[in-house]
Tab-separated table of N, CA and C in Angstrom:
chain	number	residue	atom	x	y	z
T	1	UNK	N	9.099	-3.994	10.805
T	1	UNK	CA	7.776	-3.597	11.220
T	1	UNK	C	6.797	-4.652	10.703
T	2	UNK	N	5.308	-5.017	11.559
T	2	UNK	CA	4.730	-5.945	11.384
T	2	UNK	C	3.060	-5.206	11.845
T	3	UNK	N	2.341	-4.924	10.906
T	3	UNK	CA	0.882	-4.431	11.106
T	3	UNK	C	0.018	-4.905	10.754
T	4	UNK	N	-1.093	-5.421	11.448
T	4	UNK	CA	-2.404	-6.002	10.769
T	4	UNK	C	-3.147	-5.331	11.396
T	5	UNK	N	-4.436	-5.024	9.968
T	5	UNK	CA	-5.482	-4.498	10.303
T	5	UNK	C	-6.724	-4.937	9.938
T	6	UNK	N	-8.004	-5.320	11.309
T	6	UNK	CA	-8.554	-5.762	11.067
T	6	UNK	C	-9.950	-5.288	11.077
T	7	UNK	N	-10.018	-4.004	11.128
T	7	UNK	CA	-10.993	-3.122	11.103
T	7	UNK	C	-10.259	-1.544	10.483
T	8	UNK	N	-11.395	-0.624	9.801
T	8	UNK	CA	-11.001	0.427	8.996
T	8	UNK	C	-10.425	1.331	9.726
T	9	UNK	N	-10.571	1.704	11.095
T	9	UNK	CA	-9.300	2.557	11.957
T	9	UNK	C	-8.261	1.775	11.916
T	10	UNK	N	-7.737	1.130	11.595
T	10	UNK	CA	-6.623	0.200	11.825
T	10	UNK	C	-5.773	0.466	10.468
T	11	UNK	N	-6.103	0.805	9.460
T	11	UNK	CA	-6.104	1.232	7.900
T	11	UNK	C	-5.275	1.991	7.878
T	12	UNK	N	-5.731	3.238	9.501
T	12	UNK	CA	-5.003	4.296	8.990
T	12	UNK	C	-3.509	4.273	9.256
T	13	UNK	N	-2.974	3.141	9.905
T	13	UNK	CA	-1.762	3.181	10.527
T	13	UNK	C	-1.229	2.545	9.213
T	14	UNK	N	-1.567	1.276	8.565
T	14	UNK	CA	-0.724	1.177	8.188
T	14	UNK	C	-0.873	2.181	6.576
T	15	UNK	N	-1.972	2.861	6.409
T	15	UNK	CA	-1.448	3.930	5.398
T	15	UNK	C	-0.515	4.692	5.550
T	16	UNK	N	-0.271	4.880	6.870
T	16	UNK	CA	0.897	6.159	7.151
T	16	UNK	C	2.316	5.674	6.870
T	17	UNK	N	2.247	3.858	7.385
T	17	UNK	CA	3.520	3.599	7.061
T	17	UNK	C	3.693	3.836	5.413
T	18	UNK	N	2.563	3.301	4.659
T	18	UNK	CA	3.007	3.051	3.168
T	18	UNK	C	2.768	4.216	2.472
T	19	UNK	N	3.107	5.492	3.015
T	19	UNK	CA	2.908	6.974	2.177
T	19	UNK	C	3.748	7.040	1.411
T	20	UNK	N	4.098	7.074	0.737
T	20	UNK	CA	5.117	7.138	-0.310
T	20	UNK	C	5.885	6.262	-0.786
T	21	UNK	N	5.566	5.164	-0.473
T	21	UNK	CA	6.140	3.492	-1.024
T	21	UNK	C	6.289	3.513	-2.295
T	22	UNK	N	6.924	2.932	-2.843
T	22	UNK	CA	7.451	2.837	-4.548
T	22	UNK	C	7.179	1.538	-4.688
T	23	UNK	N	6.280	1.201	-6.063
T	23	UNK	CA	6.238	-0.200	-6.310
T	23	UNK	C	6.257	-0.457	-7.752
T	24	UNK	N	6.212	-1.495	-8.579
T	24	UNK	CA	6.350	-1.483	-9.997
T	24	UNK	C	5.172	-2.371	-9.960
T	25	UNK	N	4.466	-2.371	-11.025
T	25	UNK	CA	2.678	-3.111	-11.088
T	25	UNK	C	2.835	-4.096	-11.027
T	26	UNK	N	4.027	-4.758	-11.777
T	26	UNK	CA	4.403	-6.134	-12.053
T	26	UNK	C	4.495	-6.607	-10.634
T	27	UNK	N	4.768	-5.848	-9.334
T	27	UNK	CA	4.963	-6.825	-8.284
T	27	UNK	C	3.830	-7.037	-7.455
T	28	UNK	N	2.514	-6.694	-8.049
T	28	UNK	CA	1.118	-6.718	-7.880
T	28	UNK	C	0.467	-7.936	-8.275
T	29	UNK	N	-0.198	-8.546	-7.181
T	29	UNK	CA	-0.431	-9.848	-7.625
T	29	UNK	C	-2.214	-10.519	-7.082
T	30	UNK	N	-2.837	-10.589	-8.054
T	30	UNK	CA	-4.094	-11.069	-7.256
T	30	UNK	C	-4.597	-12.041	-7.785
T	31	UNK	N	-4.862	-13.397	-6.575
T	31	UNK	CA	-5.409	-14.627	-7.059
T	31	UNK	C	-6.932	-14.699	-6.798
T	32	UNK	N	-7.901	-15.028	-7.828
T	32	UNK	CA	-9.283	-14.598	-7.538
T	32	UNK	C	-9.573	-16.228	-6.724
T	33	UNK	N	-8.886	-17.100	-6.938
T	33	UNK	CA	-9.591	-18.434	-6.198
T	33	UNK	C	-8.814	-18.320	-4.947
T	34	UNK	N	-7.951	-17.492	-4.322
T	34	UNK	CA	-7.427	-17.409	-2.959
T	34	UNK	C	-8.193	-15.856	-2.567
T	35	UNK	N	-8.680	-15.558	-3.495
T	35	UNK	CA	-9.377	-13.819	-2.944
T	35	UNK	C	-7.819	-13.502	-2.276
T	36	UNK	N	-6.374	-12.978	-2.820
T	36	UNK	CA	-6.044	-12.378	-2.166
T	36	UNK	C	-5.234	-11.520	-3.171
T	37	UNK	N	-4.663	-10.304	-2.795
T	37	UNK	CA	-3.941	-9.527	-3.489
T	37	UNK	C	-2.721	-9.102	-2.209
T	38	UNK	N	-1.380	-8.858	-2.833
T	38	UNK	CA	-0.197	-8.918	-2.557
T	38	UNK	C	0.347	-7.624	-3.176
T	39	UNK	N	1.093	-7.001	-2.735
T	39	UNK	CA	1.833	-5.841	-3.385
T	39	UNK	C	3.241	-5.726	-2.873
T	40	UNK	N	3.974	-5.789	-2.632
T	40	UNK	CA	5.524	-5.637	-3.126
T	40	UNK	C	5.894	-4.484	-2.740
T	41	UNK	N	6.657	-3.457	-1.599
T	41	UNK	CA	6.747	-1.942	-2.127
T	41	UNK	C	7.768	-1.825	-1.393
T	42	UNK	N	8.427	-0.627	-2.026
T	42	UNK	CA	9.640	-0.151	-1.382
T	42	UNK	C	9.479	1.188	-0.446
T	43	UNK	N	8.826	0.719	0.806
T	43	UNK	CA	8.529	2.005	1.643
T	43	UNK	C	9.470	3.064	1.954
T	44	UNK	N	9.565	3.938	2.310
T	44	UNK	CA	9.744	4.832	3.614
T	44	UNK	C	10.123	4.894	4.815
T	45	UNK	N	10.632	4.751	5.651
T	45	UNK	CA	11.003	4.587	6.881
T	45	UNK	C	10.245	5.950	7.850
T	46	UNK	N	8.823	6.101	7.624
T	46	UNK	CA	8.631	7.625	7.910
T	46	UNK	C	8.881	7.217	9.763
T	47	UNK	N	8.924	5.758	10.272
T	47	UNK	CA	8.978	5.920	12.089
T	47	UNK	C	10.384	6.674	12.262
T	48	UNK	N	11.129	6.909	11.339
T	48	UNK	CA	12.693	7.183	12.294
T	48	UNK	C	12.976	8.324	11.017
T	49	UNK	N	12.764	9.134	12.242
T	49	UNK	CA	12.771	10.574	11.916
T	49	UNK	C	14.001	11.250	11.410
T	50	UNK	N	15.043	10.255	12.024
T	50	UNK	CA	16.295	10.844	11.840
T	50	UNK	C	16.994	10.116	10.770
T	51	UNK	N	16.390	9.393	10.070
T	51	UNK	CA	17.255	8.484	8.906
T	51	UNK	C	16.660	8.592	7.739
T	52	UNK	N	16.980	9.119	6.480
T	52	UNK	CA	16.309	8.267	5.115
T	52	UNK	C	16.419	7.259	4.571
T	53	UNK	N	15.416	6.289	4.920
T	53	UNK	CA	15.834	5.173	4.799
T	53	UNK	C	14.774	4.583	3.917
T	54	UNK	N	15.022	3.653	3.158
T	54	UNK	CA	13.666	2.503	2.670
T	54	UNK	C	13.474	1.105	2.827
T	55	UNK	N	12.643	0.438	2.829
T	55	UNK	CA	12.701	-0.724	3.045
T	55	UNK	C	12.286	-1.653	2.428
T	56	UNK	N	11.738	-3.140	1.994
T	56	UNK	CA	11.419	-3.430	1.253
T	56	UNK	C	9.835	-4.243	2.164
T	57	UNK	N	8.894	-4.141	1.758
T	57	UNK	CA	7.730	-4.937	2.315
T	57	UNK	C	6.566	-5.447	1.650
T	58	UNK	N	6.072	-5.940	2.349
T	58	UNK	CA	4.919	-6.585	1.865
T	58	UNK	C	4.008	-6.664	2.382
T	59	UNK	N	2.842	-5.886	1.946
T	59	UNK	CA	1.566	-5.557	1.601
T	59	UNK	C	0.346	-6.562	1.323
T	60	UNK	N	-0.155	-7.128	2.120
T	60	UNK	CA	-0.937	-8.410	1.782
T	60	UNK	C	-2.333	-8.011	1.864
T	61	UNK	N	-3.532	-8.460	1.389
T	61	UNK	CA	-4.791	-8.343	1.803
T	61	UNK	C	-5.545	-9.585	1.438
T	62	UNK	N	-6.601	-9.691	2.435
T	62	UNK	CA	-7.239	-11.573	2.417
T	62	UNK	C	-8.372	-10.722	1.753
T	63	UNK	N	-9.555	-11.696	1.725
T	63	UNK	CA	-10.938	-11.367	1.546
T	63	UNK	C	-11.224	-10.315	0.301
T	64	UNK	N	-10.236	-10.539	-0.816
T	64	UNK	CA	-10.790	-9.955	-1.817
T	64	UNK	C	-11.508	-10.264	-3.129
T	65	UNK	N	-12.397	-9.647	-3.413
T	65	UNK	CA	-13.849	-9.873	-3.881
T	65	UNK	C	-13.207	-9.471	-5.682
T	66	UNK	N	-12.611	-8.255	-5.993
T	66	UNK	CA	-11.967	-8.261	-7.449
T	66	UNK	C	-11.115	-6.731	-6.740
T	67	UNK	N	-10.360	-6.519	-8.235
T	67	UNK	CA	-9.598	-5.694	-7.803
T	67	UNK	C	-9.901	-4.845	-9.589
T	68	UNK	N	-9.461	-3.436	-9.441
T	68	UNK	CA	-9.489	-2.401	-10.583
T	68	UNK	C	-8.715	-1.161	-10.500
T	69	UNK	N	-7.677	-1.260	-11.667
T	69	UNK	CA	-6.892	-0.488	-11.397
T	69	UNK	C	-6.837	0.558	-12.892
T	70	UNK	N	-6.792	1.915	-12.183
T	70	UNK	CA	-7.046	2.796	-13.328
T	70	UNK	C	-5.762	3.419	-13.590
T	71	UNK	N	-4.796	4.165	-14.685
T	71	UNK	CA	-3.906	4.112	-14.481
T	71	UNK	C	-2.279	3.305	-14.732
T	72	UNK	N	-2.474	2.463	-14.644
T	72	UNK	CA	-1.240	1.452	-13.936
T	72	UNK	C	-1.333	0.588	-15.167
T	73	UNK	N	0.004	0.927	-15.442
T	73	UNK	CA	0.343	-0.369	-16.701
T	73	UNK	C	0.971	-1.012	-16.127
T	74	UNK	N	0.619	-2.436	-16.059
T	74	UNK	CA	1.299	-3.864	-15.851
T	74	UNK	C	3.132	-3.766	-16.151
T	75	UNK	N	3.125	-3.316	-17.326
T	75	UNK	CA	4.324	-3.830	-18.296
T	75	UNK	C	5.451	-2.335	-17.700
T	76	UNK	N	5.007	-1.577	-16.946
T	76	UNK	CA	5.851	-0.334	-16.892
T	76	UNK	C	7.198	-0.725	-15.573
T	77	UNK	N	7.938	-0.097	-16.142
T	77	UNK	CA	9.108	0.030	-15.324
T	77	UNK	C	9.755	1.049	-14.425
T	78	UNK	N	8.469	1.770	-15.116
T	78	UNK	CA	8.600	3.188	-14.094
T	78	UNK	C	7.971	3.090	-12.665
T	79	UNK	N	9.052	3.410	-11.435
T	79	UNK	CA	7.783	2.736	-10.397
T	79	UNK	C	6.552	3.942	-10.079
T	80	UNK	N	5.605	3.071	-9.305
T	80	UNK	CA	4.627	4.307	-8.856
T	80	UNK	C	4.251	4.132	-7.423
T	81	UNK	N	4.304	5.263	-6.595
T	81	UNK	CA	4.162	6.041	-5.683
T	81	UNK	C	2.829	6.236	-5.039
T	82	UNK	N	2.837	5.651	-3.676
T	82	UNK	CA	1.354	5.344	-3.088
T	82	UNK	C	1.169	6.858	-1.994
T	83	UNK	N	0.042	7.258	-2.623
T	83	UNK	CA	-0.352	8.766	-1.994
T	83	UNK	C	-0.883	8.498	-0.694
T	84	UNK	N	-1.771	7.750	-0.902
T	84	UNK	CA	-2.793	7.548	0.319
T	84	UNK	C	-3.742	6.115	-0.167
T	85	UNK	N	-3.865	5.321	1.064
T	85	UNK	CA	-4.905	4.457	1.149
T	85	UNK	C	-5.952	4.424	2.092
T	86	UNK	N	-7.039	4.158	1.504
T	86	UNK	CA	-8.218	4.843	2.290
T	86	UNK	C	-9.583	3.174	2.165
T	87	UNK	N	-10.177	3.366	2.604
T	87	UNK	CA	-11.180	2.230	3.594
T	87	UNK	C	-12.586	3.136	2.716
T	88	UNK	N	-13.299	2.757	2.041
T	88	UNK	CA	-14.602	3.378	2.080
T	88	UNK	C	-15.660	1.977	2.410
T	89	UNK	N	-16.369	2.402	3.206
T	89	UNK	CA	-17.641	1.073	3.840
T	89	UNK	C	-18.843	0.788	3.009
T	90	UNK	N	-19.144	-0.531	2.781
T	90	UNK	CA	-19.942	-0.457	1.919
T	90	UNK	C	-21.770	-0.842	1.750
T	91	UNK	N	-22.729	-1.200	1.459
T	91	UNK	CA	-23.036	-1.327	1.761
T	91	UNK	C	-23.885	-2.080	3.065
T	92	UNK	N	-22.940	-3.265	3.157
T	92	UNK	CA	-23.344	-4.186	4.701
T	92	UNK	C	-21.863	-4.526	5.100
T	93	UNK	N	-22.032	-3.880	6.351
T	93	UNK	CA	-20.907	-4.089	6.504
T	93	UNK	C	-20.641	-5.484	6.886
T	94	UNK	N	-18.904	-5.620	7.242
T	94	UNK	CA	-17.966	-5.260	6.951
T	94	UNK	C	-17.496	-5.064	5.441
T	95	UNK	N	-18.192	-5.081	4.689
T	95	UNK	CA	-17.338	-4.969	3.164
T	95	UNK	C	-17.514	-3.623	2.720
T	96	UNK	N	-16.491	-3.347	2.027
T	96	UNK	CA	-16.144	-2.039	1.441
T	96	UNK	C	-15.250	-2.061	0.549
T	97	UNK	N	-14.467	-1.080	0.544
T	97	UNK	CA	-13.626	-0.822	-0.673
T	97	UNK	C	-12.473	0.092	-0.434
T	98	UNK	N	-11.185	-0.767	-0.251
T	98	UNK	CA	-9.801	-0.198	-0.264
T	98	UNK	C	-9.226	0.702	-1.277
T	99	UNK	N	-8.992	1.442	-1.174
T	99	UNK	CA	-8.740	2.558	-2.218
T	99	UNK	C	-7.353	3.057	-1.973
T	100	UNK	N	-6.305	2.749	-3.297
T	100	UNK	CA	-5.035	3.597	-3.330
T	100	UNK	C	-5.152	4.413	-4.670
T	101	UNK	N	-4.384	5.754	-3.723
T	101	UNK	CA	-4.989	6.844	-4.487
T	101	UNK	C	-2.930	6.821	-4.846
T	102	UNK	N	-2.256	7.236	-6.166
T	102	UNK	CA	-1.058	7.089	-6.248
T	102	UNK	C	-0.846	8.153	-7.389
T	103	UNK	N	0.517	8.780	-7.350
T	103	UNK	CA	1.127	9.798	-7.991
T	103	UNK	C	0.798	10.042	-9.185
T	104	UNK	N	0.195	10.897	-9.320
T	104	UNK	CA	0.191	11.062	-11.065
T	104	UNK	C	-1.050	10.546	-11.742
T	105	UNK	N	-2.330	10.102	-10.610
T	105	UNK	CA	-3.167	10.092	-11.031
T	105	UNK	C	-3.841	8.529	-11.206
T	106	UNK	N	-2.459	7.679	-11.259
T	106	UNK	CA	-3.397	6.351	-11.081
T	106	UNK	C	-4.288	5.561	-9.862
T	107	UNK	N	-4.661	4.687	-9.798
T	107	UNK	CA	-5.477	4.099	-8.411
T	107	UNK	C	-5.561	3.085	-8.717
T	108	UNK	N	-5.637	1.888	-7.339
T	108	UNK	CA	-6.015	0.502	-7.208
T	108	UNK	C	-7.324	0.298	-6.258
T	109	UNK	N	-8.137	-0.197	-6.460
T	109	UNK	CA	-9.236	-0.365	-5.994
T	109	UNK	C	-9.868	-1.850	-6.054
T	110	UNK	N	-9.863	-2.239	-4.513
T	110	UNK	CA	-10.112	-3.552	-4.304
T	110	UNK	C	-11.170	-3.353	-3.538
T	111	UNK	N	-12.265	-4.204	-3.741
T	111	UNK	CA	-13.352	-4.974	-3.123
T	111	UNK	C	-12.943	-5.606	-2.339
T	112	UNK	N	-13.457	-5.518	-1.195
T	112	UNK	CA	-13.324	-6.422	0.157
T	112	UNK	C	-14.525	-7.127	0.790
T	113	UNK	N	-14.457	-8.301	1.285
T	113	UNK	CA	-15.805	-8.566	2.554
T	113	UNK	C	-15.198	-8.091	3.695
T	114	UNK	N	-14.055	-7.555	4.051
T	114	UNK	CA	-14.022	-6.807	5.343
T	114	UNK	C	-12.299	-6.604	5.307
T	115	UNK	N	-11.668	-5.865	6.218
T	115	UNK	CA	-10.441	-5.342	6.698
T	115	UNK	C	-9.793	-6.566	7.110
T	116	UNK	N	-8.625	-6.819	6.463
T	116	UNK	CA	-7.751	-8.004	6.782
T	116	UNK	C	-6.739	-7.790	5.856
T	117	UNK	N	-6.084	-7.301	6.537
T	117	UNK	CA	-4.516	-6.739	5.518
T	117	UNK	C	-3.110	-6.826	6.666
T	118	UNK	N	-2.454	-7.346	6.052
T	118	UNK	CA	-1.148	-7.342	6.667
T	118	UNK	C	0.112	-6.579	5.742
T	119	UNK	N	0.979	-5.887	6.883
T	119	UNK	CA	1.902	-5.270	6.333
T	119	UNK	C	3.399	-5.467	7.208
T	120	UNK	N	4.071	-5.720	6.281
T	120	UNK	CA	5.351	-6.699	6.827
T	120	UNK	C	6.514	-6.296	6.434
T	121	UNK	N	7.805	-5.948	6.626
T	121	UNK	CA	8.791	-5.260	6.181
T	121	UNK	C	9.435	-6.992	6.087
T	122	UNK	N	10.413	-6.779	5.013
T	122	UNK	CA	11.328	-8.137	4.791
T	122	UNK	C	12.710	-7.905	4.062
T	123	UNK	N	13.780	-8.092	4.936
T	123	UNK	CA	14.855	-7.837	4.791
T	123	UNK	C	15.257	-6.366	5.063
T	124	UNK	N	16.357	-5.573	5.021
T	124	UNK	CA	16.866	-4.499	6.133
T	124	UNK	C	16.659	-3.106	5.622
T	125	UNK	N	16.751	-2.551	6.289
T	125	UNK	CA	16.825	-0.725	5.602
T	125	UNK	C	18.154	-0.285	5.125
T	126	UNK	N	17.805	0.396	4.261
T	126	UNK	CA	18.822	0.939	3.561
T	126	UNK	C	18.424	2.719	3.071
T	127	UNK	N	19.895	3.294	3.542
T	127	UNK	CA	19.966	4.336	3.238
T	127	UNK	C	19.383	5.162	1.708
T	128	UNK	N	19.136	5.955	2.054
T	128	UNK	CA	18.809	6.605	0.389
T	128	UNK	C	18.600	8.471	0.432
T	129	UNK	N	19.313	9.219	-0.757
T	129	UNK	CA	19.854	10.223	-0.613
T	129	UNK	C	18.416	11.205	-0.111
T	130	UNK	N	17.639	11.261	-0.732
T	130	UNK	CA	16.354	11.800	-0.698
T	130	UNK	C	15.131	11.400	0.312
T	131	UNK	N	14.693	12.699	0.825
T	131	UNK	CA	13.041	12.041	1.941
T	131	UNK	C	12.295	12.657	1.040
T	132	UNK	N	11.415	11.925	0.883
T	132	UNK	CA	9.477	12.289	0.184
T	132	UNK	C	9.453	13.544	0.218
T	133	UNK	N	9.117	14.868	-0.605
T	133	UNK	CA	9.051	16.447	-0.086
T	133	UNK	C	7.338	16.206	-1.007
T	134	UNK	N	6.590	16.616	-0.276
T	134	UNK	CA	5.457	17.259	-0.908
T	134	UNK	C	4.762	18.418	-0.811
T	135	UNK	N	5.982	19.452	-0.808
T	135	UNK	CA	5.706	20.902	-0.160
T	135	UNK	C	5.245	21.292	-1.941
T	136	UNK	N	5.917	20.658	-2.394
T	136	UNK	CA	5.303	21.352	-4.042
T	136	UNK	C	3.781	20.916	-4.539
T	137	UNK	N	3.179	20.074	-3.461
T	137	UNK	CA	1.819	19.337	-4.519
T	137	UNK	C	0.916	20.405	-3.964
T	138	UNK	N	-0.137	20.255	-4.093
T	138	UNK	CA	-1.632	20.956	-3.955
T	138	UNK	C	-2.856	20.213	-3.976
């Protein structure tokens, strides 16, 4: 799978792909003289309904202004789990503020001058015993 989005309806697709992606912080990467941040994650396969599958991808975003993450230790090995990513607009547009909201309470929050994110699967799917259940959250 291959998604770019270049406006905030466009956001929502590829949030849906990355609902429940697993990533470790360490594979989080942002260069302030390239403005870009990179993330690493081990998605979901939520298009194919009939398989549990995951994949491995990559999560790119241009045009970023800084990034702040509450939550999220660098050094952890425990991975963490992307709830939802969300677009808030900011004052002139196009810039705003990408928001991942993730399990257990942490978040990444990047400054943007506008929507320019790519999302890229790399290398194959692979089976895995368990699908995402969030019949227990609230």
């Amino acid at each position: 799978m291959r998604l770019i989005a270049l406006e905030a309806e466009d956001l929502t697709t590829i949030a849906a792909a990355c609902q429940d992606a697993l990533f470790l912080a360490q594979n989080a990467t942002y260069s302030a003289q390239k403005r870009e941040f990179t993330l690493l994650v081990n998605r979901f396969r939520w298009e194919d309904d009939e398989k549990n599958q995951r994949v491995q991808a990559l999560l790119s975003f241009s045009s970023v202004k800084s990034v702040k993450a509450l939550g999220v230790d660098k050094n952890s090995q425990i991975p963490k789990s992307i709830l939802s990513i969300e677009f808030i607009h900011g004052k002139e547009a196009p810039e705003g503020e990408v928001i991942f909201e993730l399990a257990g309470g942490g978040k990444i929050s990047l400054a943007v001058e506008c929507v320019d994110i790519i999302l890229g699967d790399i290398g194959e799917a692979v089976d895995v015993k368990k699908r995402p259940d969030h019949n227990g959250d609230k």
